[in-house]
Amino acid sequence: MNDLVRQHTALSDSDLEWLHLLVSEWQLLSDLSFADLVLWVPTLDGTRYVSVAQMRPNTGPTSYQDDMVGHLVPRGRRPLLDAALDEGRIVREGDPEWREEVPVRVESIPVRREGRVLGVIARNTNLLTVRTPSRLELTYLQSASDLAQMIAAGTFPFPGEQVDMDSSPRAGDGLVRLDAEGIVQYASPNALSAYHRLGLAADLVGQHLGQITAELAPSRGPVDEALVTLASGYAPREFEVEGNGGVIQLRAIPLKPKGTRIGSLVLLRDVTELRRRERELITKDATIREIHHRVKNNLQTVAALLRLQARRMDSDRGREALNEAVRRVGSIAIVHETLSQNLDERVEFDEIADRVIAMVAEISPGKVTCRRNGRFGILDAEVATPLSMVLTEVLQNALEHAFAQGEQGTVEVSAVCGEARADARLLITVKDDGRGLPEGFDPQRAGNLGLQIVRTLVEGELGGTFDMLPGTERGTKVVLDIPVQPQK
């Protein structure tokens, strides 16, 4: 719609925003009218109309088999459009049109904003299945007529009340028509069923909807008065009511076809099962986070026990082996701590990487500087856990073997995540400026436990590649290339 309006018309951005607001609401008008809607806007030179939006009803057969958006019609070919645009009134005159042997009644509704007519809605009703209307259909049609008059007067849609039609109740979900005092004049079968879910044992017709809704909802003190007002339809609002184990979502639409409120439409939907499933998901999310929290606590306990055991070791090699185990367990605990704070099984790995770097750097305080460049991005838990161990082993190997005791140096971790690469892979480089690799060293065959862990996790669990190479000038470079899920 943006492209068509800007290409063919002289409407301003604020006018276009009004049309967007109208289009976000007009599914309701289409359903209540049992009719197709096409929005026509005059072109810049005023000689033609361009159709910028179209809506088909959910409650009846369509009048258009083809998509009308983008069609251009010369002024004069459709007199009803001309009359509605020039006179600023709803035009219903004329005989039905015949389209592919289907009679179609056409009406034109001017779209007004701040006293100006921006365009015209052509309302097209398929008359092939016309029969004696029921009470529900009569209520729908009267409500549609009221909304059409409000559109022509510029009082509908309501400014600042953007509605998400995917989640908002629709006419078919349940409809209640109120008079100016908030008394129910008509309630559709679905609306009555929804109120029975809340515990209503009587009929809705003749009841004051606000008062009966407040009685069915749990007592909340002063909030009851606000609930009475909301359910009475005095203002355009969307809200939920819960009672008797049921939950209904309501949307109130004041009807002011001639400037004075004559009543209201209340659309409602029974969302009991939807809210129950949402609560189950919230409970499951909380349970998963609690599990991660407990796993983190257990891992920290294991790390503390290993640390105590290391202090009692007489052998330096045994003490160092236990300290390495403490760091390995600690790297996994960091991932679970991060997962315990998230709503899903994905983590921002940059924070984990920084904590792993800080943890490993403690083995050489004040001697070797460790830093990170680039972004790891958001990773799934099944990638983050082994990757944290891999990063721990690689950094630990660099700090232990690249530098002599007391020697100063730098270890740099670089990462390029999938969103910065053409493919969905994560490229990690760990470079140091230390003494370099020994003569004849083969990283694929080295028997060091840390490198064995790295090879097993990278190639077996992460499905990536691992290599150790001499640095450009000096030192060593470790390259990890790991497939990851594309970020959304």
XYZ file of C-alpha atoms in Angstrom:
488
model
C 0.000 0.000 0.000
C 2.845 2.395 0.787
C 4.272 2.096 -2.732
C 0.902 2.554 -4.459
C -0.051 5.589 -2.376
C 3.314 7.310 -2.828
C 3.472 6.509 -6.535
C -0.037 7.531 -7.566
C -1.462 9.924 -4.962
C -0.753 13.171 -3.150
C -1.532 11.865 0.343
C 0.815 12.830 3.154
C 2.554 10.403 5.513
C -0.022 11.171 8.234
C -2.829 10.412 5.761
C -1.116 7.152 4.835
C -0.826 6.273 8.519
C -4.596 6.808 8.873
C -5.220 4.433 5.973
C -2.988 1.845 7.622
C -4.988 2.209 10.831
C -8.213 1.777 8.855
C -6.920 -1.325 7.052
C -5.837 -2.854 10.360
C -9.472 -2.563 11.544
C -11.614 -3.142 8.472
C -11.761 -6.927 8.694
C -14.479 -6.227 11.273
C -16.467 -4.097 8.805
C -16.086 -6.755 6.104
C -17.290 -9.560 8.384
C -20.236 -7.566 9.728
C -21.237 -6.550 6.186
C -20.774 -10.023 4.667
C -19.042 -8.063 1.903
C -15.743 -7.486 0.128
C -14.052 -4.150 0.717
C -11.790 -2.346 -1.757
C -10.095 0.925 -0.839
C -9.894 3.352 -3.775
C -7.786 6.524 -3.587
C -7.846 9.314 -6.218
C -4.636 9.735 -8.171
C -2.447 12.832 -8.098
C -4.042 14.354 -11.218
C -7.577 13.498 -10.062
C -8.478 11.646 -13.264
C -8.359 8.097 -11.917
C -8.689 5.930 -8.824
C -6.116 3.382 -7.667
C -7.068 0.453 -5.440
C -4.563 0.248 -2.592
C -6.076 -2.447 -0.339
C -8.664 -5.221 -0.403
C -10.400 -7.369 2.220
C -12.614 -10.443 1.829
C -15.185 -11.467 4.454
C -14.869 -14.502 6.699
C -18.651 -14.609 7.062
C -19.825 -14.876 3.456
C -18.886 -15.540 -0.186
C -16.509 -13.191 -1.958
C -17.553 -10.884 -4.794
C -14.080 -10.748 -6.319
C -12.224 -13.826 -7.456
C -9.244 -11.709 -8.533
C -6.920 -9.492 -6.543
C -7.966 -5.879 -7.094
C -4.970 -4.183 -5.471
C -3.086 -2.007 -7.944
C -5.965 -1.605 -10.423
C -6.509 1.831 -11.953
C -10.022 3.014 -12.897
C -10.788 6.256 -14.801
C -12.973 8.757 -13.001
C -16.513 8.570 -14.342
C -16.569 4.831 -14.935
C -17.867 4.144 -11.421
C -20.367 6.888 -10.522
C -20.779 5.665 -6.930
C -17.086 6.329 -6.242
C -17.384 9.817 -7.745
C -20.477 10.657 -5.692
C -18.980 9.436 -2.416
C -15.713 11.313 -3.016
C -17.321 14.577 -4.174
C -20.257 14.678 -1.751
C -18.598 13.009 1.235
C -21.546 10.730 1.940
C -22.339 7.018 1.809
C -23.861 6.193 -1.578
C -26.138 3.176 -2.001
C -28.079 4.086 -5.144
C -28.084 1.928 -8.263
C -29.019 -1.556 -9.364
C -26.863 -4.603 -8.557
C -23.934 -5.283 -10.870
C -23.514 -8.684 -12.516
C -20.066 -10.236 -12.317
C -19.617 -13.679 -13.853
C -23.350 -14.355 -13.460
C -23.251 -13.238 -9.806
C -25.360 -10.238 -8.693
C -23.313 -7.835 -6.543
C -24.633 -4.866 -4.574
C -22.102 -2.026 -4.517
C -21.970 0.760 -1.945
C -19.419 3.516 -1.507
C -18.180 4.775 1.874
C -16.010 7.920 1.986
C -12.910 7.690 4.195
C -12.658 10.960 6.091
C -9.786 12.313 8.167
C -9.821 15.768 9.800
C -12.588 16.963 7.487
C -10.977 15.746 4.235
C -12.032 12.713 2.198
C -8.901 10.656 1.521
C -10.516 7.906 -0.511
C -13.549 5.669 -0.872
C -14.290 2.133 0.340
C -16.319 0.140 -2.190
C -18.418 -2.387 -0.269
C -19.387 -5.278 -2.575
C -21.981 -7.804 -1.374
C -22.538 -11.106 -3.165
C -26.343 -11.437 -3.491
C -26.359 -14.966 -4.860
C -27.052 -16.536 -1.453
C -29.378 -13.830 -0.114
C -32.138 -15.180 2.141
C -34.259 -13.941 4.993
C -31.702 -12.686 7.525
C -31.579 -14.071 11.058
C -31.384 -11.971 14.230
C -27.581 -12.418 14.210
C -27.302 -11.238 10.602
C -29.548 -8.248 11.229
C -27.393 -7.260 14.208
C -24.258 -7.663 12.081
C -25.663 -5.489 9.298
C -26.870 -2.758 11.671
C -23.473 -2.688 13.386
C -21.742 -2.535 9.994
C -23.955 0.410 9.031
C -22.997 2.247 12.226
C -19.284 1.637 11.619
C -19.592 2.787 8.002
C -21.163 6.058 9.145
C -18.328 6.526 11.647
C -15.753 5.986 8.873
C -17.562 8.550 6.709
C -17.554 10.983 9.662
C -13.873 10.391 10.453
C -14.505 8.953 13.929
C -13.468 5.381 13.124
C -10.910 3.905 13.457
C -9.964 5.301 16.845
C -6.684 7.278 16.764
C -3.987 5.723 18.917
C -5.845 2.410 19.253
C -3.761 0.176 17.015
C -5.245 -3.340 17.098
C -3.456 -6.603 16.422
C -6.100 -8.430 14.426
C -4.234 -11.732 14.774
C -4.835 -11.783 18.528
C -7.868 -9.514 18.883
C -11.385 -11.047 19.003
C -13.293 -11.124 15.714
C -17.006 -10.927 15.009
C -17.295 -14.687 14.539
C -15.657 -15.379 17.910
C -18.514 -13.744 19.791
C -20.441 -10.475 19.547
C -22.577 -8.546 22.008
C -24.568 -5.435 21.061
C -25.231 -2.952 23.875
C -27.488 0.066 24.073
C -26.331 3.453 25.365
C -26.862 2.343 28.987
C -24.766 -0.804 28.591
C -27.758 -3.179 28.485
C -27.339 -6.229 26.233
C -29.635 -6.030 23.205
C -28.199 -9.073 21.436
C -25.594 -11.747 22.219
C -24.398 -14.244 19.629
C -24.351 -17.950 20.554
C -20.543 -17.918 20.848
C -20.674 -14.902 23.162
C -23.264 -16.606 25.361
C -21.146 -19.776 25.524
C -18.119 -17.723 26.591
C -20.074 -16.147 29.458
C -21.400 -19.556 30.472
C -17.711 -20.539 30.763
C -17.336 -17.741 33.314
C -20.250 -19.148 35.317
C -23.289 -17.277 33.974
C -26.408 -19.425 34.328
C -28.941 -17.029 32.750
C -29.316 -15.326 29.378
C -27.282 -12.214 28.595
C -30.030 -10.256 26.839
C -31.488 -7.615 29.147
C -28.524 -7.752 31.526
C -26.127 -4.880 32.200
C -22.933 -6.331 30.688
C -20.562 -4.338 32.895
C -22.263 -5.332 36.138
C -22.707 -8.982 35.215
C -19.062 -9.195 34.114
C -17.853 -7.695 37.390
C -20.005 -10.169 39.345
C -18.580 -13.152 37.441
C -14.967 -12.000 37.838
C -13.203 -12.442 41.209
C -13.682 -9.529 43.567
C -10.787 -7.071 43.358
C -12.101 -4.106 45.277
C -11.903 -0.755 43.425
C -10.963 -2.515 40.161
C -14.575 -3.743 39.888
C -15.763 -0.213 39.069
C -13.232 0.042 36.238
C -14.327 -3.377 34.978
C -17.960 -2.270 34.934
C -16.996 0.751 32.824
C -14.827 -1.258 30.434
C -17.393 -3.988 29.836
C -20.108 -1.363 29.327
C -18.317 -0.185 26.190
C -17.932 3.489 27.058
C -14.408 3.631 25.585
C -12.463 1.624 22.970
C -10.516 -0.866 25.055
C -9.314 -4.452 24.965
C -9.114 -6.439 28.199
C -9.486 -9.901 29.718
C -11.766 -11.274 32.404
C -11.104 -14.450 34.386
C -13.539 -16.321 36.570
C -14.807 -19.808 37.362
C -11.726 -21.284 35.699
C -12.465 -19.553 32.387
C -10.824 -16.617 30.626
C -12.465 -14.446 27.977
C -10.868 -11.664 25.969
C -13.109 -8.668 25.254
C -12.826 -5.691 22.958
C -15.233 -2.779 23.369
C -16.090 -0.505 20.408
C -18.309 2.518 21.134
C -20.797 3.202 18.319
C -21.201 6.899 17.447
C -22.636 6.993 13.906
C -23.937 10.576 14.329
C -21.447 11.855 16.880
C -23.352 10.668 19.969
C -22.840 7.230 21.466
C -25.902 5.087 20.758
C -24.422 1.897 22.167
C -21.414 -0.359 21.809
C -20.147 -3.485 20.185
C -18.295 -5.925 22.393
C -16.311 -8.601 20.582
C -15.189 -11.471 22.759
C -13.300 -14.734 22.524
C -12.971 -17.673 24.898
C -9.190 -17.898 25.440
C -9.276 -20.316 28.386
C -7.317 -23.078 26.663
C -4.870 -20.626 25.116
C -4.053 -19.048 28.492
C -3.796 -22.499 30.095
C -1.212 -23.551 27.516
C 0.671 -20.279 27.980
C 0.807 -20.864 31.739
C 2.038 -24.404 31.172
C 4.800 -23.057 28.942
C 5.729 -20.456 31.560
C 5.823 -23.188 34.208
C 7.979 -25.380 31.974
C 10.322 -22.467 31.256
C 10.646 -21.785 34.973
C 11.306 -25.483 35.628
C 14.005 -25.610 32.947
C 15.673 -22.496 34.348
C 15.548 -24.002 37.838
C 17.158 -27.204 36.527
C 19.979 -25.181 34.942
C 20.386 -23.279 38.204
C 20.652 -26.506 40.207
C 23.066 -28.050 37.708
C 25.216 -24.929 38.001
C 25.167 -25.194 41.804
C 26.079 -28.896 41.673
C 28.945 -28.209 39.258
C 30.233 -25.452 41.508
C 30.086 -27.892 44.429
C 32.094 -30.436 42.422
C 34.606 -27.723 41.503
C 34.931 -26.749 45.175
C 35.543 -30.374 46.199
C 38.192 -30.769 43.493
C 39.815 -27.548 44.632
C 39.923 -28.790 48.244
C 41.406 -32.080 47.074
C 44.043 -30.238 45.028
C 45.197 -28.333 48.103
C 45.836 -31.613 49.924
C 47.840 -33.147 47.076
C 51.585 -33.580 47.612
C 52.270 -34.118 43.914
C 52.581 -30.979 41.804
C 51.369 -32.826 38.711
C 48.366 -34.181 40.564
C 47.549 -30.745 41.944
C 47.768 -29.173 38.491
C 45.585 -31.920 36.986
C 42.887 -31.256 39.583
C 43.104 -27.510 38.970
C 42.596 -28.145 35.248
C 39.535 -30.217 36.095
C 38.230 -27.356 38.237
C 38.468 -24.998 35.251
C 36.754 -27.503 32.941
C 33.873 -27.945 35.347
C 33.733 -24.191 35.880
C 33.372 -23.492 32.152
C 30.322 -25.772 31.987
C 28.884 -24.137 35.118
C 29.122 -20.713 33.442
C 26.937 -21.926 30.560
C 24.295 -23.352 32.902
C 24.295 -20.154 34.947
C 23.603 -18.149 31.777
C 20.873 -20.587 30.693
C 19.202 -20.295 34.095
C 18.621 -16.592 33.378
C 17.147 -17.013 29.876
C 13.669 -17.839 28.616
C 14.931 -20.229 25.923
C 17.806 -22.620 25.284
C 19.921 -19.985 23.524
C 22.636 -17.858 25.079
C 24.641 -14.772 24.204
C 28.044 -16.459 24.065
C 30.107 -13.264 24.206
C 29.426 -12.976 27.938
C 30.344 -16.642 28.460
C 33.550 -16.212 26.451
C 34.586 -13.192 28.544
C 34.009 -15.111 31.780
C 35.928 -18.145 30.501
C 38.829 -15.892 29.452
C 38.867 -14.243 32.889
C 38.723 -17.621 34.664
C 41.582 -19.145 32.678
C 43.692 -15.966 32.879
C 43.885 -16.421 36.651
C 46.619 -19.040 36.159
C 49.038 -16.308 35.024
C 47.989 -13.070 36.763
C 49.825 -9.944 35.662
C 51.938 -11.767 33.059
C 49.864 -12.556 29.994
C 47.075 -10.308 28.732
C 43.965 -12.006 27.315
C 41.430 -10.136 25.187
C 38.533 -10.812 22.830
C 37.692 -9.289 19.444
C 34.533 -9.782 17.375
C 31.266 -11.451 18.347
C 30.312 -15.050 18.932
C 26.628 -14.138 18.758
C 23.682 -16.111 20.118
C 24.230 -19.877 20.234
C 22.099 -22.882 21.109
C 22.831 -24.591 24.424
C 24.060 -27.780 22.697
C 26.721 -25.655 20.971
C 27.526 -23.325 23.866
C 28.359 -26.048 26.407
C 31.024 -27.952 24.416
C 32.326 -24.695 22.913
C 32.954 -23.266 26.381
C 35.041 -26.336 27.235
C 36.924 -26.089 23.928
C 37.700 -22.412 24.556
C 38.853 -23.249 28.086
C 41.245 -25.956 26.846
C 42.691 -23.840 24.029
C 43.269 -20.826 26.281
C 44.685 -22.982 29.063
C 47.059 -24.655 26.594
C 48.244 -21.273 25.301
C 48.863 -19.824 28.760
C 50.712 -22.932 29.981
C 52.887 -23.744 26.984
C 53.357 -20.563 24.918
C 55.147 -18.519 27.569
C 57.969 -19.140 30.005
C 57.518 -18.526 33.724
C 57.138 -14.773 34.307
C 57.198 -13.948 30.589
C 54.812 -11.301 29.325
C 52.659 -11.743 26.269
C 49.223 -11.529 24.693
C 46.531 -14.069 23.852
C 43.795 -12.815 21.541
C 40.466 -14.542 20.887
C 38.739 -13.503 17.651
C 35.276 -14.587 16.534
C 33.195 -14.037 13.423
C 29.603 -15.209 13.905
C 27.151 -16.429 11.295
C 25.370 -13.075 10.843
C 28.654 -11.486 9.688
C 29.510 -14.363 7.337
C 27.893 -15.528 4.126
C 27.270 -18.983 5.623
C 25.941 -20.164 8.986
C 29.306 -20.928 10.575
C 31.317 -19.599 13.476
C 35.025 -18.948 12.875
C 37.143 -18.689 16.035
C 40.836 -17.843 16.114
C 43.009 -17.937 19.246
C 46.436 -16.328 18.657
C 49.356 -15.895 21.024
C 52.753 -14.247 20.611
C 54.611 -16.901 22.589
C 57.371 -19.344 21.743
C 55.459 -21.171 18.994
C 54.963 -24.852 18.223
C 57.703 -27.443 18.852
C 59.527 -28.890 15.858
C 57.476 -31.613 14.161
C 54.379 -30.982 16.285
C 51.174 -32.485 14.836
C 48.004 -31.195 16.563
C 45.948 -34.059 15.125
C 48.088 -36.683 16.837
C 49.306 -34.933 19.971
C 48.604 -36.963 23.091
C 47.976 -33.993 25.380
C 44.658 -34.538 27.224
C 43.499 -31.005 26.575
C 44.019 -31.316 22.815
C 42.293 -34.694 22.825
C 39.277 -33.052 24.488
C 39.336 -30.246 21.912
C 39.501 -32.643 18.946
C 36.729 -34.850 20.338
C 34.357 -31.961 21.062
C 35.004 -29.940 17.897
C 34.981 -32.779 15.391
C 32.668 -35.253 17.120
C 30.124 -33.141 18.993
C 30.169 -29.813 17.139
C 30.807 -31.197 13.637
C 33.527 -28.603 12.964
C 37.246 -28.497 12.212
C 40.257 -27.768 14.432
C 43.825 -26.840 13.503
C 46.943 -25.386 15.134
C 49.291 -23.365 12.951
C 52.425 -21.261 13.440
C 51.680 -17.555 13.845
C 52.408 -15.052 11.088
C 55.471 -13.626 12.857
C 55.719 -15.653 16.023
C 53.564 -17.644 18.388
C 50.733 -20.049 17.581
C 47.327 -19.738 15.977
C 44.419 -22.095 16.731
C 41.573 -22.053 14.201
C 38.110 -23.471 14.938
C 35.408 -23.572 12.246
C 32.027 -24.650 13.629
C 28.577 -24.861 11.957
C 25.865 -22.992 13.848
C 22.175 -22.274 13.358
C 21.455 -19.007 11.494
C 20.483 -16.216 13.862
C 16.941 -14.815 13.607
